[in-house]
């Protein structure tokens, strides 16, 4: 996993009728027809497919990520309960493939939130009013934001510094780009000991074939 | 010191290690269910790192998400969609390489992963169960801690048989009294989600409790726990009881003989202590639940079938108001109009929520001696090959086909439309599935979630009601 330390980038805001969109679900982030891949790469073509294309498949110029100013945005700003629905990790993979490594929203759904950390994406939860204020600055002339994970500070285009909270353990993993599996395998003996105890106390959980 | 909840007990008995600094726990996983869509990248990761599958025998694979619901006997050659075929072939290769048990498409034991696990007796009380699918919460009906995970976590579980995770909070859903005649677990679930919202259970494990829950069949309990994720909770739980044990006894992978006695003795201890601490409690009177349908594009946008479509103008919460405006526009519905009488063009009875034998019996009861309305295409997709065979043994397939329903082969099918079963733009569907998100069943498709009884009625009358 690639580490996340600092990010300086433009930000794209997902809005509907002048409000940050709430409940952006994973079907919306990447619809089902793009899940039939055996790769992690190339999924940006499906990112927000039904929002970014018209029914005939042509790009919708009004969709934020189709606008030249936001095409290379590394930050996404959205409304409450972002990433609800399916567990598909294709959602963070599609964001990553698009170059988005930070999502700012008032709240996140559990599985998506977890999947972000496994892919070097930083989800930042801030009150709706703060997200909305950041979204307003996203369209300004000098519209680059800086996200500094070590300091837990977002510097807005207006130069305002906004503190955000992040779990210490998650922060350490992101900063170092740690491989979870490698880390767990160092506890192999502890797992093996647990398995012995499990076999003794709940023997029926061992399949008859083993 | 306060007592423990059922969730606390399962958590404690499966914690291999807790990192005191970060709060990260390593949770041992008793059963890992896998399918074709969320595993290819996990197996590829194992190969790249030259890692083994630690406990292949604690892993079970099925093909369900993108399998066609006809001509399954043709095998992979019968799968016309090349990308889907490629994913199914990858699973076939991977399970062979790592020695994982697999029920391939066409095997009578194959079906939707959350139907197969319980049906085979692989799902057992007190277990920890994960799968790269959010509806893994279904297995909580047996008093197992079960939830969806992402593909990186699938790889982690394959390699280590553990999950690196954090403990959730405890939420009690107390349902007193009993559900009225004709009201199902699906209605109860939609009723609950309408109250708490799709983020209401975020960060929590829900335990469903109370007399109305105790009276539910295992099928009903699975439907209810299945929809926990739609209320934002990763997992739902119901304490195991005699209903659970009766369902399990004699299933292929259920413990036998002395092991059964030992297991049931342990399973009887799996309940929350009377003095357990709950972080939040929701109380519902069973009698208050009515047959319920969704009108919008979120499972929380649900109302009694006798009610009128809500008016966004009267909503104080700006989030709900904006969502309702967008939903009405997408669904092509008018605020203030009765939901009953809304015409449908499609009916889908199936999915991990409602494709078990009891669901098909309920639908058949409505379909018997009736005809599917003109202009309606109605599909029945059993949850597994064994459910299909059971229904055929009971003659339900005849009831359906004579009424004009299509009798299909098992799989996830139109619940998520990864296979050829999808809605055309603007088509309205009465569906027993779990998500009515924009485009979920096909771009521009309009989904109304409901019970099998209501969906079958919509097929016969051509309208919701």
XYZ file of C-alpha atoms in Angstrom:
675
model
C 0.000 0.000 0.000
C 1.204 3.471 -0.868
C 1.764 5.723 2.110
C -0.272 8.894 2.652
C 1.694 11.774 4.128
C 0.713 15.088 2.594
C -1.405 15.930 -0.417
C -1.609 19.230 -2.252
C -4.361 19.241 -4.808
C -7.586 20.672 -6.109
C -10.828 19.353 -4.624
C -14.047 18.324 -6.362
C -17.372 18.648 -4.552
C -20.278 16.301 -5.258
C -23.420 18.388 -5.080
C -27.076 18.113 -5.985
C -29.316 21.204 -5.955
C -26.590 23.230 -4.181
C -26.175 20.761 -1.352
C -23.356 18.245 -0.831
C -24.841 14.897 -1.795
C -25.693 12.647 1.146
C -25.781 8.833 1.082
C -23.522 8.481 -1.953
C -23.645 4.701 -2.139
C -21.061 2.335 -3.565
C -23.374 1.450 -6.480
C -23.180 5.138 -7.369
C -19.401 5.259 -6.893
C -18.943 2.275 -9.185
C -21.885 0.460 -10.772
C -22.093 -3.301 -11.039
C -21.003 -3.633 -14.678
C -17.478 -2.569 -13.666
C -17.119 -5.214 -10.972
C -16.401 -8.043 -13.390
C -12.698 -7.374 -13.402
C -9.920 -9.411 -11.872
C -7.662 -6.333 -11.613
C -7.400 -3.454 -9.163
C -6.401 -0.951 -11.840
C -8.348 0.727 -14.612
C -11.505 1.204 -12.563
C -11.646 4.996 -12.961
C -13.598 4.460 -16.179
C -16.478 3.236 -14.015
C -16.136 5.867 -11.284
C -19.488 7.674 -10.849
C -20.401 6.267 -14.246
C -24.093 7.071 -14.104
C -23.441 10.583 -12.846
C -20.683 11.384 -15.325
C -22.273 9.985 -18.469
C -25.584 10.587 -20.164
C -27.898 7.709 -21.041
C -26.235 7.476 -24.502
C -22.809 7.026 -22.883
C -21.484 10.485 -23.782
C -19.799 12.511 -21.013
C -22.028 14.911 -19.098
C -20.111 18.220 -19.130
C -21.941 19.364 -16.002
C -20.544 16.601 -13.817
C -17.796 17.980 -11.616
C -15.060 15.469 -12.529
C -15.688 16.160 -16.237
C -14.919 19.857 -15.799
C -11.305 20.662 -16.764
C -10.664 22.464 -13.448
C -11.498 19.324 -11.446
C -10.324 16.483 -13.644
C -7.145 16.032 -11.671
C -8.666 16.679 -8.251
C -7.078 14.476 -5.590
C -9.686 15.367 -2.982
C -13.409 14.646 -3.044
C -15.906 16.503 -0.840
C -19.363 15.011 -0.281
C -22.310 14.806 2.125
C -23.293 12.500 4.992
C -22.947 8.683 5.078
C -20.554 8.516 2.124
C -19.898 5.014 0.803
C -22.979 3.268 2.171
C -24.153 -0.003 0.662
C -22.076 -2.812 -0.740
C -18.656 -3.895 0.568
C -17.092 -3.652 -2.916
C -13.476 -2.511 -2.605
C -13.824 -1.518 -6.243
C -15.158 1.783 -4.836
C -11.866 2.904 -3.247
C -9.936 1.305 -6.147
C -11.892 3.448 -8.612
C -11.219 6.590 -6.562
C -7.541 5.701 -6.369
C -7.371 5.036 -10.110
C -8.870 8.484 -10.665
C -6.138 9.951 -8.441
C -8.404 10.718 -5.487
C -6.641 9.856 -2.223
C -8.637 11.918 0.238
C -12.410 12.070 0.812
C -13.904 14.732 3.072
C -17.480 14.228 4.298
C -19.535 14.633 7.482
C -19.708 10.848 7.976
C -18.816 7.557 6.303
C -20.320 4.088 6.154
C -18.273 1.512 8.097
C -17.079 -0.908 5.427
C -16.145 1.792 2.914
C -14.328 3.732 5.632
C -12.320 0.645 6.481
C -11.620 -0.122 2.819
C -10.174 3.382 2.347
C -7.461 2.791 4.948
C -6.521 -0.483 3.279
C -5.791 1.419 0.073
C -3.920 4.494 1.215
C -6.978 6.755 1.004
C -7.558 9.182 3.869
C -11.239 9.648 4.822
C -11.717 12.862 6.826
C -14.931 13.437 8.791
C -15.820 17.094 9.445
C -19.143 18.775 10.293
C -21.404 19.493 7.310
C -20.920 23.281 7.570
C -17.131 22.865 7.413
C -17.391 20.522 4.412
C -19.724 22.982 2.697
C -17.327 25.883 3.379
C -14.432 23.871 1.928
C -16.563 22.999 -1.104
C -17.214 26.691 -1.695
C -13.494 27.376 -1.825
C -12.913 24.455 -4.177
C -14.026 26.539 -7.156
C -11.900 29.598 -6.340
C -8.990 30.984 -8.354
C -6.195 29.665 -6.169
C -7.995 26.503 -5.374
C -5.358 24.124 -4.047
C -5.816 22.472 -0.686
C -3.075 20.861 1.366
C -3.849 17.898 3.580
C -1.116 17.155 6.112
C -1.786 13.859 7.876
C 1.130 14.127 10.326
C -0.148 17.480 11.629
C -3.818 16.560 11.000
C -4.400 19.881 9.274
C -6.188 20.851 6.055
C -4.982 24.172 4.682
C -7.718 25.632 2.514
C -7.097 27.804 -0.567
C -7.925 30.827 1.619
C -5.081 29.857 3.931
C -7.392 28.748 6.721
C -6.120 25.803 8.787
C -8.669 23.176 9.755
C -7.850 20.455 12.248
C -9.220 16.966 11.723
C -9.326 13.890 13.931
C -7.878 10.571 12.903
C -7.407 7.356 14.796
C -3.769 7.002 15.916
C -3.373 3.429 14.700
C -4.892 4.175 11.312
C -2.720 7.268 11.019
C 0.461 5.312 11.670
C -0.479 2.692 9.054
C -1.254 5.336 6.434
C 1.903 7.341 7.114
C 4.040 4.247 6.682
C 1.962 2.453 4.049
C 2.071 -0.689 6.190
C 1.262 -4.152 4.886
C -1.352 -5.498 7.305
C -0.843 -9.122 6.318
C 2.909 -8.990 6.830
C 2.313 -7.455 10.248
C -0.218 -10.125 11.260
C 2.025 -12.935 10.083
C 4.615 -11.835 12.634
C 2.028 -12.970 15.234
C 1.901 -16.459 13.716
C 2.721 -18.176 17.012
C -0.062 -16.361 18.839
C -2.530 -17.427 16.153
C -1.351 -21.040 16.335
C -1.729 -21.052 20.119
C -5.246 -19.654 19.773
C -6.089 -22.403 17.284
C -4.995 -25.098 19.738
C -7.272 -23.678 22.411
C -10.111 -23.391 19.929
C -9.754 -27.032 18.951
C -9.941 -28.054 22.600
C -12.951 -25.946 23.583
C -15.047 -25.983 20.388
C -13.907 -29.148 18.579
C -17.034 -29.259 16.397
C -15.762 -26.193 14.547
C -13.030 -28.296 12.959
C -14.432 -29.804 9.760
C -14.709 -33.590 9.806
C -12.336 -33.804 6.852
C -9.384 -32.316 8.699
C -19.311 -4.901 36.516
C -22.013 -5.050 33.888
C -22.788 -8.314 32.152
C -21.924 -9.011 28.561
C -23.958 -8.834 25.410
C -23.980 -11.741 22.976
C -21.688 -9.682 20.753
C -19.262 -9.095 23.662
C -19.174 -12.844 24.315
C -18.436 -13.833 20.723
C -15.891 -11.047 20.427
C -14.070 -12.078 23.610
C -13.963 -15.747 22.650
C -12.412 -14.929 19.266
C -9.876 -12.278 20.155
C -6.420 -13.630 19.407
C -4.634 -10.475 20.396
C -5.395 -6.829 21.117
C -2.879 -4.105 20.444
C -3.217 -1.922 23.541
C -1.707 1.113 21.804
C -3.999 1.181 18.770
C -7.030 -0.786 19.957
C -6.700 -3.019 16.889
C -7.742 -6.580 17.601
C -6.966 -9.743 15.716
C -10.212 -11.664 15.537
C -10.114 -15.354 14.659
C -12.437 -16.265 11.798
C -14.317 -19.579 11.984
C -15.839 -19.489 8.513
C -14.779 -17.549 5.443
C -17.292 -17.552 2.594
C -16.020 -16.466 -0.799
C -17.482 -15.791 -4.254
C -16.255 -14.807 -7.693
C -16.574 -11.019 -7.608
C -14.637 -9.904 -4.538
C -11.835 -12.486 -4.511
C -9.731 -12.458 -7.720
C -7.592 -9.542 -6.541
C -7.149 -11.199 -3.135
C -5.839 -14.430 -4.653
C -3.614 -12.420 -6.999
C -2.178 -10.657 -3.939
C -1.423 -13.991 -2.249
C 0.362 -15.207 -5.361
C 2.455 -12.071 -5.698
C 3.594 -12.372 -2.089
C 3.939 -16.178 -2.300
C 1.588 -16.643 0.658
C -0.506 -19.718 1.432
C -4.147 -19.994 2.484
C -3.852 -20.741 6.185
C -7.064 -22.753 6.675
C -8.589 -23.730 3.324
C -10.950 -26.113 5.145
C -12.542 -23.163 6.993
C -13.288 -21.545 3.645
C -16.222 -22.270 1.318
C -16.640 -20.936 -2.211
C -19.737 -20.457 -4.365
C -20.421 -18.780 -7.709
C -23.432 -16.527 -7.363
C -23.067 -12.841 -8.230
C -22.714 -12.868 -11.981
C -24.035 -16.313 -12.889
C -26.859 -16.429 -15.427
C -30.159 -17.806 -14.102
C -30.754 -20.160 -16.998
C -28.839 -22.995 -18.682
C -26.459 -23.388 -15.756
C -25.994 -27.042 -16.705
C -23.941 -25.807 -19.669
C -21.267 -24.710 -17.213
C -18.913 -21.833 -17.948
C -19.420 -22.257 -21.714
C -23.027 -21.209 -21.132
C -21.951 -17.869 -19.637
C -22.183 -15.452 -22.569
C -20.678 -12.420 -20.824
C -16.929 -12.770 -21.306
C -15.929 -10.701 -18.271
C -18.259 -12.699 -16.030
C -16.948 -15.965 -17.450
C -13.408 -14.804 -16.849
C -14.181 -14.035 -13.203
C -15.903 -17.402 -12.733
C -12.930 -19.203 -14.319
C -10.536 -17.334 -12.043
C -12.463 -18.568 -8.990
C -12.488 -22.125 -10.335
C -8.706 -22.004 -10.798
C -8.033 -20.358 -7.443
C -10.079 -22.772 -5.330
C -8.407 -25.728 -7.066
C -4.948 -24.295 -6.504
C -5.519 -23.622 -2.800
C -7.681 -26.665 -2.002
C -10.863 -24.789 -1.056
C -14.255 -26.509 -1.152
C -16.351 -25.082 -4.001
C -19.944 -25.558 -5.117
C -19.701 -24.543 -8.769
C -22.554 -23.210 -10.841
C -24.934 -26.056 -11.664
C -24.090 -28.059 -8.517
C -27.406 -28.445 -6.620
C -25.654 -27.162 -3.474
C -24.661 -23.946 -5.260
C -26.598 -20.760 -4.761
C -26.400 -17.378 -3.091
C -23.611 -17.486 -0.535
C -25.896 -16.383 2.325
C -28.434 -19.068 1.508
C -25.853 -21.828 1.088
C -23.937 -21.356 4.379
C -26.983 -21.882 6.637
C -28.497 -24.524 4.368
C -25.350 -26.656 4.592
C -25.073 -26.232 8.346
C -21.753 -24.432 7.864
C -23.221 -21.388 9.641
C -23.371 -22.129 13.374
C -24.085 -20.183 16.570
C -21.174 -18.448 18.254
C -19.057 -18.417 15.112
C -17.288 -15.518 13.484
C -18.126 -15.438 9.776
C -16.887 -13.042 7.105
C -17.378 -12.717 3.363
C -16.601 -10.077 0.769
C -20.253 -9.130 0.660
C -22.093 -6.691 2.895
C -25.111 -8.972 3.343
C -22.993 -11.407 5.339
C -24.966 -9.958 8.253
C -27.593 -12.599 7.297
C -25.762 -15.297 9.277
C -26.311 -13.324 12.491
C -29.732 -15.023 12.559
C -27.930 -18.029 14.082
C -26.197 -16.017 16.783
C -22.983 -15.838 14.764
C -20.974 -12.631 14.461
C -21.050 -12.174 10.703
C -20.234 -9.202 8.537
C -19.002 -8.057 5.169
C -15.369 -7.229 4.448
C -13.438 -5.690 1.571
C -11.135 -7.582 -0.774
C -7.949 -6.538 1.077
C -9.477 -8.108 4.161
C -10.447 -11.217 2.180
C -6.759 -11.573 1.357
C -5.865 -11.012 5.007
C -8.305 -13.702 6.172
C -7.112 -16.147 3.517
C -3.503 -15.661 4.617
C -3.972 -15.500 8.394
C -7.507 -16.772 9.242
C -7.838 -13.591 11.287
C -9.262 -10.147 10.743
C -7.617 -6.961 11.974
C -10.552 -5.013 13.312
C -12.056 -2.830 16.025
C -14.881 -3.542 18.365
C -18.241 -1.986 17.533
C -20.839 -0.643 19.952
C -23.874 -2.592 21.129
C -27.347 -1.652 19.922
C -30.474 -3.469 21.098
C -33.505 -3.618 18.831
C -36.343 -4.669 21.152
C -39.448 -5.823 19.344
C -42.263 -6.538 21.781
C -45.563 -8.316 21.228
C -45.889 -10.025 17.898
C -46.177 -9.209 14.228
C -49.740 -9.155 12.960
C -51.056 -11.761 10.522
C -49.638 -11.099 7.060
C -46.769 -8.948 8.365
C -43.325 -10.405 7.715
C -39.719 -9.975 8.830
C -39.162 -7.912 5.666
C -41.838 -5.452 6.746
C -40.276 -5.260 10.208
C -36.815 -4.594 8.745
C -38.042 -1.815 6.438
C -40.109 -0.343 9.290
C -36.985 -0.276 11.490
C -34.756 1.283 8.826
C -37.389 3.955 8.168
C -37.120 4.854 11.875
C -33.344 4.785 12.389
C -32.179 5.685 8.858
C -29.541 3.986 6.721
C -26.778 5.341 8.962
C -28.659 4.685 12.217
C -26.642 1.598 13.081
C -23.249 2.837 11.861
C -20.504 1.675 14.221
C -22.834 -0.781 15.963
C -23.700 -4.437 16.025
C -27.476 -4.799 16.373
C -29.044 -7.495 18.460
C -32.714 -8.167 17.716
C -34.556 -9.152 20.869
C -38.026 -9.560 22.300
C -41.068 -11.767 21.859
C -41.756 -10.798 18.234
C -38.234 -11.871 17.299
C -38.449 -15.157 19.216
C -41.563 -16.043 17.219
C -39.825 -15.565 13.859
C -38.797 -18.602 11.793
C -35.124 -18.983 10.812
C -35.992 -17.708 7.341
C -37.577 -14.610 8.863
C -34.605 -14.087 11.159
C -32.226 -14.336 8.204
C -34.245 -11.725 6.299
C -34.108 -9.385 9.287
C -30.384 -9.828 9.986
C -29.653 -9.559 6.257
C -31.049 -6.023 6.250
C -29.001 -4.882 9.277
C -26.425 -3.439 6.880
C -29.142 -1.311 5.254
C -29.596 0.249 8.687
C -25.854 0.956 8.751
C -24.894 -1.848 11.160
C -22.208 -4.190 9.896
C -23.762 -7.088 11.746
C -27.090 -8.147 13.259
C -27.515 -10.876 15.856
C -30.305 -13.023 17.251
C -29.613 -15.309 20.203
C -29.888 -18.963 19.200
C -32.796 -20.970 20.620
C -34.776 -24.147 19.921
C -35.939 -22.713 16.572
C -32.268 -22.371 15.591
C -31.327 -25.866 16.727
C -34.350 -27.440 15.001
C -33.345 -25.756 11.746
C -29.734 -26.899 12.042
C -30.127 -30.477 13.183
C -29.167 -33.003 10.508
C -27.750 -30.470 8.034
C -24.648 -31.800 6.249
C -22.036 -29.792 8.167
C -23.874 -29.507 11.486
C -22.211 -31.372 14.370
C -23.405 -34.954 14.851
C -23.864 -37.286 17.847
C -21.812 -36.364 20.903
C -20.451 -33.281 19.145
C -24.051 -32.060 18.661
C -24.754 -32.460 22.377
C -21.566 -30.630 23.291
C -22.240 -27.873 20.785
C -25.858 -27.264 21.789
C -24.831 -27.112 25.428
C -22.456 -24.292 24.509
C -24.921 -22.621 22.143
C -27.496 -22.345 24.939
C -25.095 -20.017 26.779
C -25.009 -17.635 23.836
C -27.302 -14.873 24.976
C -26.885 -11.387 26.367
C -26.767 -11.153 30.149
C -29.753 -9.389 31.777
C -27.428 -6.650 33.084
C -25.498 -6.196 29.833
C -24.683 -2.641 28.800
C -26.292 -1.315 25.600
C -24.942 1.800 23.925
C -28.343 2.404 22.389
C -31.773 0.816 22.463
C -34.570 1.044 19.899
C -38.025 -0.147 20.929
C -40.684 -1.240 18.482
C -44.134 -2.678 19.150
C -44.625 -5.673 16.882
C -48.282 -4.725 16.402
C -47.281 -1.310 14.967
C -45.565 -2.831 11.938
C -47.604 -2.803 8.749
C -46.897 -4.292 5.335
C -44.210 -1.873 4.161
C -42.752 -0.774 0.808
C -40.093 1.692 -0.241
C -41.008 4.682 -2.390
C -37.540 6.186 -2.899
C -33.934 5.303 -3.625
C -32.822 4.434 -0.111
C -34.139 1.606 2.077
C -35.015 4.201 4.730
C -37.526 5.770 2.357
C -40.149 3.218 3.359
C -43.827 3.605 4.258
C -46.807 1.349 4.999
C -48.334 0.181 1.745
C -51.554 1.921 2.843
C -49.813 5.321 3.165
C -49.211 8.233 0.820
C -45.839 9.233 -0.618
C -44.225 11.796 1.714
C -43.857 15.427 0.764
C -40.264 16.729 0.960
C -41.615 20.223 1.763
C -42.762 18.990 5.161
C -39.377 17.481 6.060
C -37.329 19.451 8.601
C -34.095 17.491 8.203
C -32.247 19.062 5.233
C -30.514 15.762 4.395
C -33.794 13.843 4.247
C -35.465 16.672 2.325
C -32.769 16.833 -0.356
C -32.711 13.040 -0.626
C -36.501 12.895 -0.945
C -36.543 15.531 -3.710
C -33.917 13.672 -5.673
C -35.652 10.323 -5.071
C -39.080 11.515 -6.236
C -37.503 12.897 -9.398
C -35.650 9.627 -10.069
C -38.606 7.409 -9.204
C -41.096 9.466 -11.216
C -43.532 9.710 -8.299
C -45.753 12.483 -6.911
C -45.637 13.530 -3.268
C -48.989 13.034 -1.564
C -50.206 10.280 -3.893
C -51.003 6.858 -2.439
C -48.174 4.373 -3.069
C -50.790 1.637 -3.585
C -51.943 1.514 -7.170
C -48.541 2.448 -8.627
C -48.144 0.260 -11.751
C -45.105 -2.001 -12.093
C -43.644 -3.609 -15.209
C -41.316 -6.049 -13.485
C -41.400 -8.268 -10.422
C -38.337 -9.885 -8.889
C -38.692 -12.491 -6.159
C -35.266 -13.626 -5.006
C -31.942 -12.386 -3.481
C -30.157 -13.242 -0.231
C -32.924 -11.327 1.538
C -35.959 -13.305 0.346
C -35.258 -16.404 -1.762
C -35.642 -19.187 0.772
C -38.346 -21.834 0.779
C -40.629 -19.928 3.135
C -40.433 -16.883 0.845
C -41.347 -18.955 -2.188
C -44.237 -20.580 -0.311
C -45.579 -17.134 0.617
C -45.356 -15.967 -2.993
C -46.944 -19.192 -4.291
C -49.885 -18.755 -1.929
C -50.671 -15.459 -3.668
C -49.932 -16.773 -7.168
C -52.062 -19.908 -6.883
C -54.932 -19.975 -9.393
C -54.062 -16.469 -10.589
C -52.343 -14.957 -13.604
C -49.540 -12.448 -13.876
C -51.081 -9.155 -15.061
C -50.721 -8.115 -18.696
C -47.602 -6.090 -19.318
C -45.792 -7.454 -16.259
C -42.721 -9.675 -16.416
C -42.281 -11.586 -13.181
C -39.293 -13.673 -12.206
C -38.709 -16.133 -9.383
C -35.055 -16.845 -8.616
C -34.605 -19.430 -5.837
C -31.700 -18.842 -3.460
C -29.998 -22.162 -4.136
C -30.276 -25.353 -6.128
C -31.596 -27.078 -3.011
C -34.277 -24.427 -2.443
C -35.244 -24.862 -6.082
C -35.452 -28.642 -5.706
C -37.491 -28.332 -2.502
C -39.909 -25.923 -4.187
C -40.268 -28.300 -7.115
C -40.922 -31.207 -4.742
C -43.746 -29.134 -3.250
C -45.104 -28.272 -6.697
C -44.457 -24.533 -6.274
C -42.740 -24.295 -9.657
C -46.009 -25.435 -11.296
C -47.971 -22.818 -9.378
C -45.585 -20.140 -10.609
C -45.258 -21.219 -14.209
C -48.998 -21.762 -14.593
C -49.543 -18.245 -13.291
C -47.046 -16.910 -15.822
C -43.984 -16.343 -13.622
C -40.550 -17.265 -14.960
C -39.001 -20.062 -12.870
C -35.259 -19.436 -12.929
C -32.063 -21.058 -11.703
C -30.338 -19.813 -8.519
C -28.087 -16.784 -8.052
C -28.016 -13.142 -6.990
C -29.603 -12.216 -10.301
C -31.551 -8.978 -10.527
C -30.788 -7.911 -6.973
C -27.672 -6.236 -8.329
C -27.983 -6.911 -12.031
C -24.463 -8.213 -12.604
C -25.870 -10.992 -14.746
C -28.182 -10.490 -17.744
C -31.235 -9.922 -15.477
C -31.580 -6.127 -15.399
C -34.219 -3.404 -15.637
C -34.534 -1.124 -18.638
C -34.448 2.652 -17.984
C -37.716 3.832 -16.424
C -38.981 0.318 -15.706
C -40.566 -0.024 -12.286
C -39.950 -3.198 -10.318
C -41.552 -4.735 -7.249
C -38.545 -6.455 -5.724
C -37.900 -8.614 -2.672
C -34.219 -7.619 -2.686
C -32.385 -5.257 -0.365
C -31.295 -2.104 -2.189
C -33.341 0.413 -4.131
C -30.363 2.654 -4.942
C -30.355 4.598 -8.201
C -29.368 2.245 -11.002
C -28.949 -0.741 -8.702
C -31.091 -3.072 -10.832
C -30.163 -1.383 -14.117
C -29.548 2.206 -15.170
C -32.695 4.280 -14.734
C -34.529 1.315 -13.190
C -36.977 2.060 -10.361
C -36.992 -0.400 -7.495
C -39.603 -0.792 -4.755
C -38.500 -3.093 -1.953
C -41.145 -5.280 -0.333
C -41.955 -8.745 1.000
C -42.515 -11.789 -1.262
C -46.251 -11.609 -0.503
C -46.513 -7.990 -1.663
C -44.269 -8.620 -4.675
C -46.363 -11.597 -5.792
C -49.505 -9.509 -5.358
C -47.962 -6.769 -7.517
C -47.287 -9.383 -10.202
C -50.915 -10.519 -10.201
C -52.564 -7.101 -9.980
C -49.950 -5.150 -11.935
C -49.783 -2.517 -9.210
C -48.242 -2.023 -5.771
C -50.756 -2.721 -3.036
